GROMACS .gro file of C-alpha atoms in nm:
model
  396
    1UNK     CA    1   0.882  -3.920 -19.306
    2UNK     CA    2   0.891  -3.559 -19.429
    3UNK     CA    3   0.551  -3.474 -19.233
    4UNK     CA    4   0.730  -3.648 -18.940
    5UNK     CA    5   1.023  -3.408 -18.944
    6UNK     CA    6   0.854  -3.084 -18.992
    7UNK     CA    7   0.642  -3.138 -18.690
    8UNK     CA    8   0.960  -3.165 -18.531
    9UNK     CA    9   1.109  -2.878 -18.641
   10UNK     CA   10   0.787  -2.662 -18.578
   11UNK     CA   11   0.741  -2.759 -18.184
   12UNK     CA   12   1.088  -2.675 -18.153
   13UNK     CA   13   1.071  -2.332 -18.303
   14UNK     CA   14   0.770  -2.272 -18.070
   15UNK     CA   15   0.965  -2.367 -17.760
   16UNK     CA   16   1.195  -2.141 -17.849
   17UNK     CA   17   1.010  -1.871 -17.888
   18UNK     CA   18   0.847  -1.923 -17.560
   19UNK     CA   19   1.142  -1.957 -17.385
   20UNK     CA   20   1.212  -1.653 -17.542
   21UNK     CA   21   0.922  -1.468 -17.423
   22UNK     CA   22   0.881  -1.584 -17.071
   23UNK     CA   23   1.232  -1.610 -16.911
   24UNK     CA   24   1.334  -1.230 -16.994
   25UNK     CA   25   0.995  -1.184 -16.818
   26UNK     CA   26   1.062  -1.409 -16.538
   27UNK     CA   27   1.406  -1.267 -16.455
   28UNK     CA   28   1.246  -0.900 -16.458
   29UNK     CA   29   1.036  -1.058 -16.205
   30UNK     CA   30   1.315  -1.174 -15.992
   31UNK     CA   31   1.490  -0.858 -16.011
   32UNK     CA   32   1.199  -0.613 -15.848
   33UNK     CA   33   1.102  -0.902 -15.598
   34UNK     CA   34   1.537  -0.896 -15.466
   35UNK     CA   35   1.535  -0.760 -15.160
   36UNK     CA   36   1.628  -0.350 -15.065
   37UNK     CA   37   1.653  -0.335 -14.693
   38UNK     CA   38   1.355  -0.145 -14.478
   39UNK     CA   39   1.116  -0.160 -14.773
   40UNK     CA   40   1.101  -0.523 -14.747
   41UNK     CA   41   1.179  -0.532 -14.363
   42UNK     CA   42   0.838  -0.336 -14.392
   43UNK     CA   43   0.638  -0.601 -14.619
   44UNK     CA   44   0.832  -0.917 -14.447
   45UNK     CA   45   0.710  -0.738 -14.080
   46UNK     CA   46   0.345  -0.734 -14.282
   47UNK     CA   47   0.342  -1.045 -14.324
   48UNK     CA   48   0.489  -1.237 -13.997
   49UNK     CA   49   0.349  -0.979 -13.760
   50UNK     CA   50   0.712  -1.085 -13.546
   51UNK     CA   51   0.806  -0.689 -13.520
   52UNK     CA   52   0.662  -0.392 -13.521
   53UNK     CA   53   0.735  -0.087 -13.785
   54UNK     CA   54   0.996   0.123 -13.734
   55UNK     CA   55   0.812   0.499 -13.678
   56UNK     CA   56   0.882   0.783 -13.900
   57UNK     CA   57   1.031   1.104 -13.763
   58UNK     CA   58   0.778   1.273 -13.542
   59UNK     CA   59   0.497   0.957 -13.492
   60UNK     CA   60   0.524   0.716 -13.226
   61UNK     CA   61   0.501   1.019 -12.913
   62UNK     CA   62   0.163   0.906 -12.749
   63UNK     CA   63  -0.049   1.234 -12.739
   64UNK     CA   64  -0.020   1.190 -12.334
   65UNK     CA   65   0.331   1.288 -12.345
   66UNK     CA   66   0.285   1.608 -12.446
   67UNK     CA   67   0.216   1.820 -12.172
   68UNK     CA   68  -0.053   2.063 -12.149
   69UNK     CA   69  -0.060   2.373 -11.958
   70UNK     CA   70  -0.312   2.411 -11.718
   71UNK     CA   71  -0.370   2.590 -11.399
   72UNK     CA   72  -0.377   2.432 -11.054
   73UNK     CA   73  -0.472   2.534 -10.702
   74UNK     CA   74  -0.402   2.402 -10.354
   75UNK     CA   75  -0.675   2.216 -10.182
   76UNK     CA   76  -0.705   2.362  -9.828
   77UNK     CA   77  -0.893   2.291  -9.578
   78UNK     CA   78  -1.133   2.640  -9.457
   79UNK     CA   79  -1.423   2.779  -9.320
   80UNK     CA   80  -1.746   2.748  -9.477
   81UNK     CA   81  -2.065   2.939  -9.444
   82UNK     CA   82  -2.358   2.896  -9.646
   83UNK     CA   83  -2.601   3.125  -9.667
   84UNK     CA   84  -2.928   3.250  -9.821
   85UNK     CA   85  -3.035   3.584  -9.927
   86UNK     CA   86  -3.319   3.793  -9.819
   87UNK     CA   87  -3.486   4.106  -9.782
   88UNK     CA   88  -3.666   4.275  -9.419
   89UNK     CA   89  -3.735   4.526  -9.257
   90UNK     CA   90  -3.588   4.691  -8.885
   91UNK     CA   91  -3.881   4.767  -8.707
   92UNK     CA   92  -3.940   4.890  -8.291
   93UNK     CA   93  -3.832   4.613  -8.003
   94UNK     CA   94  -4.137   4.765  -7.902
   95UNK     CA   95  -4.378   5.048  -8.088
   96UNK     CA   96  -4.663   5.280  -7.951
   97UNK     CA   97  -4.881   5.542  -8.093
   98UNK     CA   98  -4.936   5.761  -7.729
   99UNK     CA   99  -5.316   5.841  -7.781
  100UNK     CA  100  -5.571   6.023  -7.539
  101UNK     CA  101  -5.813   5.788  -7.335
  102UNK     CA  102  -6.036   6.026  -7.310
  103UNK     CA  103  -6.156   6.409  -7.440
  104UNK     CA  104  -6.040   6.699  -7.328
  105UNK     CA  105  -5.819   6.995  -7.377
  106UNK     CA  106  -5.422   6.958  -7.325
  107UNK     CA  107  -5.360   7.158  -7.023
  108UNK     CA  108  -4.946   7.102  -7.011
  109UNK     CA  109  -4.687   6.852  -7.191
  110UNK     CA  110  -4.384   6.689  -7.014
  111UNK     CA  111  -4.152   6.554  -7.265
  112UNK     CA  112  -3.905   6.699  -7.541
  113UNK     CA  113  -3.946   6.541  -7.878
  114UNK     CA  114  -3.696   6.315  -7.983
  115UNK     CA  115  -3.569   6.252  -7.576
  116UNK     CA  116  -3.551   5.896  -7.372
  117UNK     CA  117  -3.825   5.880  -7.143
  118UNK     CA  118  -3.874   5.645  -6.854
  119UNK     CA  119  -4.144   5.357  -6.784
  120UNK     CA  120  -4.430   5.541  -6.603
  121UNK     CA  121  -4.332   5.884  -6.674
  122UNK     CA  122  -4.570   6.189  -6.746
  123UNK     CA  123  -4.589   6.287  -7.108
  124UNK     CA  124  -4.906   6.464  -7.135
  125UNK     CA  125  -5.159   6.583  -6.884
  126UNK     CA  126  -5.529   6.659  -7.004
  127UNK     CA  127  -5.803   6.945  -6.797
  128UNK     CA  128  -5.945   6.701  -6.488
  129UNK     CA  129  -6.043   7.033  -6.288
  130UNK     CA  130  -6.401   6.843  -6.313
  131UNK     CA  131  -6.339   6.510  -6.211
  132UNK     CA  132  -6.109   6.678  -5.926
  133UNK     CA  133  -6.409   6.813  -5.821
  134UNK     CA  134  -6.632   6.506  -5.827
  135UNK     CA  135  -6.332   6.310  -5.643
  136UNK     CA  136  -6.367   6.602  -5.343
  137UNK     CA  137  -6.743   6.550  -5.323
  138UNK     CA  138  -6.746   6.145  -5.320
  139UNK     CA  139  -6.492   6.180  -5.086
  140UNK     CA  140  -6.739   6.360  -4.811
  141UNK     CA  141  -6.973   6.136  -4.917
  142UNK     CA  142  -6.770   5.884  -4.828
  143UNK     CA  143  -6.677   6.018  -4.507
  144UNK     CA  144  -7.049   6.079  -4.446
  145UNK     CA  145  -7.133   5.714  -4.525
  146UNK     CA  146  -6.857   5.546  -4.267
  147UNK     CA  147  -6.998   5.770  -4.019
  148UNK     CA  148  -7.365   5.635  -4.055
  149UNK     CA  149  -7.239   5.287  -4.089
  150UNK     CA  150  -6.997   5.319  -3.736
  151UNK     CA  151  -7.303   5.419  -3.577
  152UNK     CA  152  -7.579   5.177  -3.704
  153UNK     CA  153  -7.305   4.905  -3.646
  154UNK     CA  154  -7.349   4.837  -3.229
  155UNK     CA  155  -7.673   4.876  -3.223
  156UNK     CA  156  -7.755   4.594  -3.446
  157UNK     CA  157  -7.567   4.364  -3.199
  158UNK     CA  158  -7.835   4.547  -2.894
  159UNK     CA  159  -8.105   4.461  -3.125
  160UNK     CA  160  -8.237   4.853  -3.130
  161UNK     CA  161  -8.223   4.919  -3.524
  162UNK     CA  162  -8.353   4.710  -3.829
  163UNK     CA  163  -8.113   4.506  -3.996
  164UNK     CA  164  -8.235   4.674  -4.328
  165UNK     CA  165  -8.132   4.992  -4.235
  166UNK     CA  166  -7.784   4.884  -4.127
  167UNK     CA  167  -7.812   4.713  -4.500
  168UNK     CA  168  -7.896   5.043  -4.645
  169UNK     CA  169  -7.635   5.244  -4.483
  170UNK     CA  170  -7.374   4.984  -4.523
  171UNK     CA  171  -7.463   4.961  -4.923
  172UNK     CA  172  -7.424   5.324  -4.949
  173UNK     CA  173  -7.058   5.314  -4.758
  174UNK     CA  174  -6.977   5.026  -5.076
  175UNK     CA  175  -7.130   5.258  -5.310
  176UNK     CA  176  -6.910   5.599  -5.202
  177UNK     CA  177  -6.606   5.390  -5.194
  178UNK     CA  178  -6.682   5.294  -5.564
  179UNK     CA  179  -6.732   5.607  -5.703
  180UNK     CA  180  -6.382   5.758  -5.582
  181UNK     CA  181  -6.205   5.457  -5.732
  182UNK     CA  182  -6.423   5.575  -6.106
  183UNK     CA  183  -6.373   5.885  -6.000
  184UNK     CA  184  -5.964   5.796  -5.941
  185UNK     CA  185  -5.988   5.650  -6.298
  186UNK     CA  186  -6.101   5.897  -6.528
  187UNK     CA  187  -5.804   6.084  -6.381
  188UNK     CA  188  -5.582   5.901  -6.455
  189UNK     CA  189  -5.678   5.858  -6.802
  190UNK     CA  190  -5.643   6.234  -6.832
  191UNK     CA  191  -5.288   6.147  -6.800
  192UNK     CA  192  -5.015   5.993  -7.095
  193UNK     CA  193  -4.769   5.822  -6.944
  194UNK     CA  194  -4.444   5.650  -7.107
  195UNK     CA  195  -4.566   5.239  -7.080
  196UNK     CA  196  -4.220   5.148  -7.129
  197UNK     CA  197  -3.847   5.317  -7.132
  198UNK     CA  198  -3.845   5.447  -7.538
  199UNK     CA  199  -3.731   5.725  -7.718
  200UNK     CA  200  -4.046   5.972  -7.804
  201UNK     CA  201  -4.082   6.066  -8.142
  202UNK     CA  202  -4.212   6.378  -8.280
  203UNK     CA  203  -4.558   6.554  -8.106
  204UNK     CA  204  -4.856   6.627  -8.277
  205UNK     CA  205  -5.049   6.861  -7.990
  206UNK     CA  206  -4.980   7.154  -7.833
  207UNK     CA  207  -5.083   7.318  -7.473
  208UNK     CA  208  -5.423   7.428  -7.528
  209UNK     CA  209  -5.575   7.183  -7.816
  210UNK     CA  210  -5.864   6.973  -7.806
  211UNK     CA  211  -5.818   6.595  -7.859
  212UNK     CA  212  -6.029   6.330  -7.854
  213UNK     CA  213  -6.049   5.975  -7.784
  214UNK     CA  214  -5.787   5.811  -8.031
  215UNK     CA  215  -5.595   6.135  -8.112
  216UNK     CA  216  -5.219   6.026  -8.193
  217UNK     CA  217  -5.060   6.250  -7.969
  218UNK     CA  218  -4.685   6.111  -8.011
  219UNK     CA  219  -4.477   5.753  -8.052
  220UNK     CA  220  -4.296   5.598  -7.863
  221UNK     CA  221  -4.004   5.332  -7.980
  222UNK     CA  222  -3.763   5.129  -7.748
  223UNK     CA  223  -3.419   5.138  -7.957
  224UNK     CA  224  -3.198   4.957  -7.736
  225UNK     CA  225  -3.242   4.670  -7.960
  226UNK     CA  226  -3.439   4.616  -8.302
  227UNK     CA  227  -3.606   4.351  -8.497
  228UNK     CA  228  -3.592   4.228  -8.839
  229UNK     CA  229  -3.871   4.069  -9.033
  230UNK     CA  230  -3.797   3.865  -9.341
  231UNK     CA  231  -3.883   3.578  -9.502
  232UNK     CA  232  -3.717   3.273  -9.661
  233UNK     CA  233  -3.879   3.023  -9.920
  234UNK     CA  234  -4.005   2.730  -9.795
  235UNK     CA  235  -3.739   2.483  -9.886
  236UNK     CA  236  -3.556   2.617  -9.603
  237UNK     CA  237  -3.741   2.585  -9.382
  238UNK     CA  238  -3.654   2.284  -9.225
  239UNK     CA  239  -3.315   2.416  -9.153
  240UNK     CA  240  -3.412   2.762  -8.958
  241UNK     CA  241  -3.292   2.743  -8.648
  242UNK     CA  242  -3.390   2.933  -8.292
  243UNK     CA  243  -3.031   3.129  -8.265
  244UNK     CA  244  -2.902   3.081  -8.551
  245UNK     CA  245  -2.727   3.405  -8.681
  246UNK     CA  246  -2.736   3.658  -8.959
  247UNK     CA  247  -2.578   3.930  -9.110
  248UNK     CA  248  -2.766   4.266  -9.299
  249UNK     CA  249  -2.660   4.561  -9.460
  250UNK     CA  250  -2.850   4.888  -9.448
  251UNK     CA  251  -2.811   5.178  -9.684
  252UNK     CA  252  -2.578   5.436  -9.597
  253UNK     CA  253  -2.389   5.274  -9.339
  254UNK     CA  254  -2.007   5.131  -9.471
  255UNK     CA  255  -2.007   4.806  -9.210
  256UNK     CA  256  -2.254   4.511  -9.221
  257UNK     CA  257  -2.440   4.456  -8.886
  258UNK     CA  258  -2.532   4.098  -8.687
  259UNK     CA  259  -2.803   3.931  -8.524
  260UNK     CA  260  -2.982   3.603  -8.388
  261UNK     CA  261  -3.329   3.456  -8.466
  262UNK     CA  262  -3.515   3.479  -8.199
  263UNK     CA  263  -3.871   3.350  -8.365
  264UNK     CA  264  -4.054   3.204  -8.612
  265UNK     CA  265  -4.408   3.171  -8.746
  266UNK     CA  266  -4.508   2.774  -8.694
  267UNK     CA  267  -4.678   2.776  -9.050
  268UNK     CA  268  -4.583   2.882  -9.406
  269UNK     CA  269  -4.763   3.169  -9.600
  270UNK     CA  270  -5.005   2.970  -9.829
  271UNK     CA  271  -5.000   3.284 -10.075
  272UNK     CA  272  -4.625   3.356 -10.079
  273UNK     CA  273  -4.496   2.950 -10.017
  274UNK     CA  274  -4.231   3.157  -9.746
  275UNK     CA  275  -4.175   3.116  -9.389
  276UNK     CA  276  -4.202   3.444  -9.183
  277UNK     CA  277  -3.930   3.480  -8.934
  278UNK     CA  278  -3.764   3.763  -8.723
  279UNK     CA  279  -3.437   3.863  -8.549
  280UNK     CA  280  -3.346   4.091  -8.323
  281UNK     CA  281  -3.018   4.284  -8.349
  282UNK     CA  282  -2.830   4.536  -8.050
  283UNK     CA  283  -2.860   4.889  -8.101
  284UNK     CA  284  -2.776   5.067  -7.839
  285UNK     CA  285  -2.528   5.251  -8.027
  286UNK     CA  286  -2.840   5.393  -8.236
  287UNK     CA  287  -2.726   5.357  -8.529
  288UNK     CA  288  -3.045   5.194  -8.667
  289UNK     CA  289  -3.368   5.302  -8.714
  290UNK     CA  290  -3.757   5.138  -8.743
  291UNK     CA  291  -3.838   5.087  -9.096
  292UNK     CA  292  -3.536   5.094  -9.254
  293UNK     CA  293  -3.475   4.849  -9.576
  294UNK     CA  294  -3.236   4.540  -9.468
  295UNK     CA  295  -3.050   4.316  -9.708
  296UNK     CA  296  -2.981   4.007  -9.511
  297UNK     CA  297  -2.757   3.694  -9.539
  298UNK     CA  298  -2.900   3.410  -9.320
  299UNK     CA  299  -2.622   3.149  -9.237
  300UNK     CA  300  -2.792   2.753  -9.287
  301UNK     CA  301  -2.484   2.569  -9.183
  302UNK     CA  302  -2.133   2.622  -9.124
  303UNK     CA  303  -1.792   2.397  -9.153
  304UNK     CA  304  -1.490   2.459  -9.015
  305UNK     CA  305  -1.270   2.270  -9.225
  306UNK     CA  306  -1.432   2.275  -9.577
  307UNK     CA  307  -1.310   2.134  -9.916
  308UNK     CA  308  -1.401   2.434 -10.150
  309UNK     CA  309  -1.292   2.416 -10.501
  310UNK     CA  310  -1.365   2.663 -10.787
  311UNK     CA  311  -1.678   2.538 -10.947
  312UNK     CA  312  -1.554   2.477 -11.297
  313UNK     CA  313  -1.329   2.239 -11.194
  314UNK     CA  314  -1.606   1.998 -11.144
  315UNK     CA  315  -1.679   1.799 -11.438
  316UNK     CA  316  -2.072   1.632 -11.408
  317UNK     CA  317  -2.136   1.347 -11.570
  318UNK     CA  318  -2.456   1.100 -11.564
  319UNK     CA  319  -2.374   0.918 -11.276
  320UNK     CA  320  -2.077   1.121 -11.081
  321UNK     CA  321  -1.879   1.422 -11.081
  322UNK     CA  322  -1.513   1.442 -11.175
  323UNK     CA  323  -1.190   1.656 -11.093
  324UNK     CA  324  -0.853   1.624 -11.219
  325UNK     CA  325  -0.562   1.666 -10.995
  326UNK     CA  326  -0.179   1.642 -11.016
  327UNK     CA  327  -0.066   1.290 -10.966
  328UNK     CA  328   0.282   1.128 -11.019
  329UNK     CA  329   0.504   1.218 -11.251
  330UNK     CA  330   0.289   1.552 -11.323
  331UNK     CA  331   0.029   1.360 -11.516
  332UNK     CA  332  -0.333   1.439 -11.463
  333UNK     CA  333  -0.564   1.183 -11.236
  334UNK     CA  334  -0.908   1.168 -11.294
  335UNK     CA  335  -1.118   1.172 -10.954
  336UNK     CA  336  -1.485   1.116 -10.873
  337UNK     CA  337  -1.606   1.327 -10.557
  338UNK     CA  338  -1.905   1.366 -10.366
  339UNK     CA  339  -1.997   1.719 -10.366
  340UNK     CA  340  -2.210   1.950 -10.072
  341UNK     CA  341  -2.325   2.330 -10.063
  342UNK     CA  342  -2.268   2.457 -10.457
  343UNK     CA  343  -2.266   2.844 -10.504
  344UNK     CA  344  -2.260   3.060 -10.855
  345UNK     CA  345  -1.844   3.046 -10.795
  346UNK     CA  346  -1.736   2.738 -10.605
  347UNK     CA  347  -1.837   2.397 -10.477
  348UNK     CA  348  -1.762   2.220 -10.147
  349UNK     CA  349  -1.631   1.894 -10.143
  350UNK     CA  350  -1.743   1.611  -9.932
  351UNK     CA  351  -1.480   1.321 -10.045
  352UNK     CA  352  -1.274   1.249 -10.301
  353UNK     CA  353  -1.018   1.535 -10.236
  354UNK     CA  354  -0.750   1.582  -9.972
  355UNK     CA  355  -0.594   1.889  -9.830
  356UNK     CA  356  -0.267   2.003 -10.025
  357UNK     CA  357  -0.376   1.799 -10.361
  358UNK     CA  358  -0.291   2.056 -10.628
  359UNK     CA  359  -0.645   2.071 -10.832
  360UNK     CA  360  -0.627   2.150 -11.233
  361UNK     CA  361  -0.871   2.449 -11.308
  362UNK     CA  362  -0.846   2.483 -11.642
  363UNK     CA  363  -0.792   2.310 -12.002
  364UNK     CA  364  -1.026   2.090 -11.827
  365UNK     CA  365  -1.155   2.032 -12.222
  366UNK     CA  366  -0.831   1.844 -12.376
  367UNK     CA  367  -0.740   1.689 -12.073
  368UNK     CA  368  -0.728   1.275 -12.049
  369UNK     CA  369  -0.634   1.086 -11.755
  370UNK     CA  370  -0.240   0.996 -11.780
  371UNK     CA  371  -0.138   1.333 -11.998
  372UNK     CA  372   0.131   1.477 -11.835
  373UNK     CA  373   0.050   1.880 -11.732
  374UNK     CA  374   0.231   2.213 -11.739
  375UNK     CA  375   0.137   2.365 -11.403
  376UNK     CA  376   0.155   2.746 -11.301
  377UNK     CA  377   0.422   2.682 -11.084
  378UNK     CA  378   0.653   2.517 -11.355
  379UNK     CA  379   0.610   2.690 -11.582
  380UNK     CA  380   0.982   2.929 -11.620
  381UNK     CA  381   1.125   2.676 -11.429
  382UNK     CA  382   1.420   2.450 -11.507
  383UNK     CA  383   1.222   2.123 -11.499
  384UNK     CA  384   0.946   2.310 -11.741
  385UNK     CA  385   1.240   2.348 -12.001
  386UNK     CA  386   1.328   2.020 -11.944
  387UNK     CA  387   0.996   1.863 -12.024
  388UNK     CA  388   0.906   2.083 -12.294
  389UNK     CA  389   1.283   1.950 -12.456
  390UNK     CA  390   1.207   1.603 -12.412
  391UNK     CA  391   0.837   1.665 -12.569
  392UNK     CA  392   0.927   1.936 -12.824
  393UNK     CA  393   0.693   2.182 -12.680
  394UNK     CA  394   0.796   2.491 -12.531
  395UNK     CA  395   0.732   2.733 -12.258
  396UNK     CA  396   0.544   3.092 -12.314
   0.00000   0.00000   0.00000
């Protein structure tokens, strides 16, 4: 009975003590877990997913609201040339070195250096006092032999001379006749003549000298117009054109000069890989002269209304190329073009772009599709201040 009524007492004493123990610690519990408004909005919105967290000061902008500055140009539509660069050389419509046909001594000279001189016209006139002579005597020979021929030429139809003799005499008429055309001939090769209208250059006889076959005795160029020989690789070949145009510089002169192709060679240099082709240019100002270095822009193709943009605003990428322009709402549109003739400084576009689009140039690098810009033209504007209030960026 005793042992019945301590075991009673001793479970009770222990529930006691747990009670003891565990409710403070329970009610501690309940006290941290009460609610304390947003902090257990927060954990509540954790848990349910039915809202979404409030942001802090500062977070929630999307980075594409903030407006980046960037510069912008005006698609126009303008004229494009493209061209190709190479080097030639001016040389003589037409070019001859006035040389002796024969020897002799130089017996009188008709022209003043440096002077225009017509087709046909005497320049230089070598001795022929011997071959005048000859010409006299094959003359009377000549004269001689008609006679004798006139005569035998009846009386071969009466039947009263040999038809050899008439042969003989008629031969030697043929012969005489012969001689005074040779004769005729080395004359006239003791005569320079102009072969065409030209300027003559500078003489290198005088009255009295001795020249022989070959001797350069002067030049003669025809100015009136000049040609230019060049040469272009042979990737461009394809698009060289009979007519097409040029322009050249020369040294010394403060205005670039024009011309036309006017031929080209029908193969490619095997040891160069370049096709040879010349121009002709008008000079009858005489301005130019043979020989003279030429630095020369050949024009392949040209465009009257070309898309040209800066070439840095093209982004390349594996498959396409890429602008940015100004779309609604200022915010930057990404654009894939088709591009044509590229140069160190600009490219021409072929589609994608349309005349008066306003093209972003630059901070090409942090720029996404969507982001709203900061253009040139805004900026110290009333709307600039307005976006950079609403964005909390400002204007420089």
């Amino acid at each position: 009975m005793k042992s019945a009524v301590k075991t009673a007492l001793w479970l009770a004493g222990s529930i006691t003590v747990a009670g003891a123990v565990i409710v403070p610690k329970l009610l501690a519990t309940q006290h941290e877990a009460k609610p304390t408004g947003g902090a257990s909005t927060t954990a509540v919105i954790g848990v349910k997913g039915d809202a979404k967290p409030r942001p802090s000061s500062g977070e929630g902008r999307s980075a594409t609201a903030v407006p980046l500055k960037v510069s912008t140009m005006r698609v126009v539509a303008a004229p494009l040339v493209e061209t190709i660069s190479a080097t030639g050389t001016l040389i003589a419509t037409e070019g001859v070195e006035l040389q002796a046909e024969t020897n002799g001594r130089v017996t009188a000279i008709h022209f003043r250096e440096g002077a225009r001189v017509r087709k046909g016209e005497l320049l230089v006139k070598l001795n022929d006092a011997e071959l005048q002579a000859t010409l006299v005597r094959s003359r009377y020979q000549l004269a001689l032999a008609e006679t004798r021929e006139k005569r035998l030429a009846p009386l071969i139809q009466q039947g009263l001379v040999r038809q050899e003799d008439y042969d003989i005499a008629l031969s030697e008429l043929n012969v005489q006749r012969a001689q005074i055309e040779l004769t005729q001939a080395q004359i006239a090769g003791t005569e320079i003549r102009a072969p065409f209208d030209g300027v003559v250059g500078l003489r290198y006889v005088s009255e009295g000298s001795f020249v022989s076959v070959n001797t350069r005795v002067a030049t003669l160029q025809q100015l009136d117009q000049l040609k230019i020989d060049f040469a272009v690789p042979e990737k461009y070949a394809q698009r060289i054109r009979v007519g097409g145009p040029l322009r050249f510089s020369v040294d010394g002169a403060t205005a670039p000069f024009s011309g036309r192709i006017y031929a080209y060679d029908p193969r490619i240099d095997a040891g160069t890989r370049s096709l040879q082709i010349r121009a002709i240019t008008d000079n009858r100002d005489g301005r130019l002269l043979p020989g003279t270095f030429a630095s020369i822009e050949l024009v392949l193709d040209q465009v009257d209304d070309a898309l040209v943009v800066p070439a840095v605003a093209v982004i390349p990428g594996l498959n396409e190329k890429t602008v940015f322009v100004v779309g609604a709402d200022h915010k930057a549109e990404r654009r894939a073009v088709e591009t044509g003739t590229r140069s160190s400084t600009t490219v021409q576009i072929l589609s994608g772009l349309k005349p008066g689009e306003l093209l972003i140039t630059s901070g090409l690098q942090n720029l996404r599709p969507g982001q709203a810009v900061l253009t040139d033209d805004d900026a110290g504007t009333p709307r600039a201040a307005a976006i950079a209030n609403v964005s909390g960026v400002g204007t420089r």
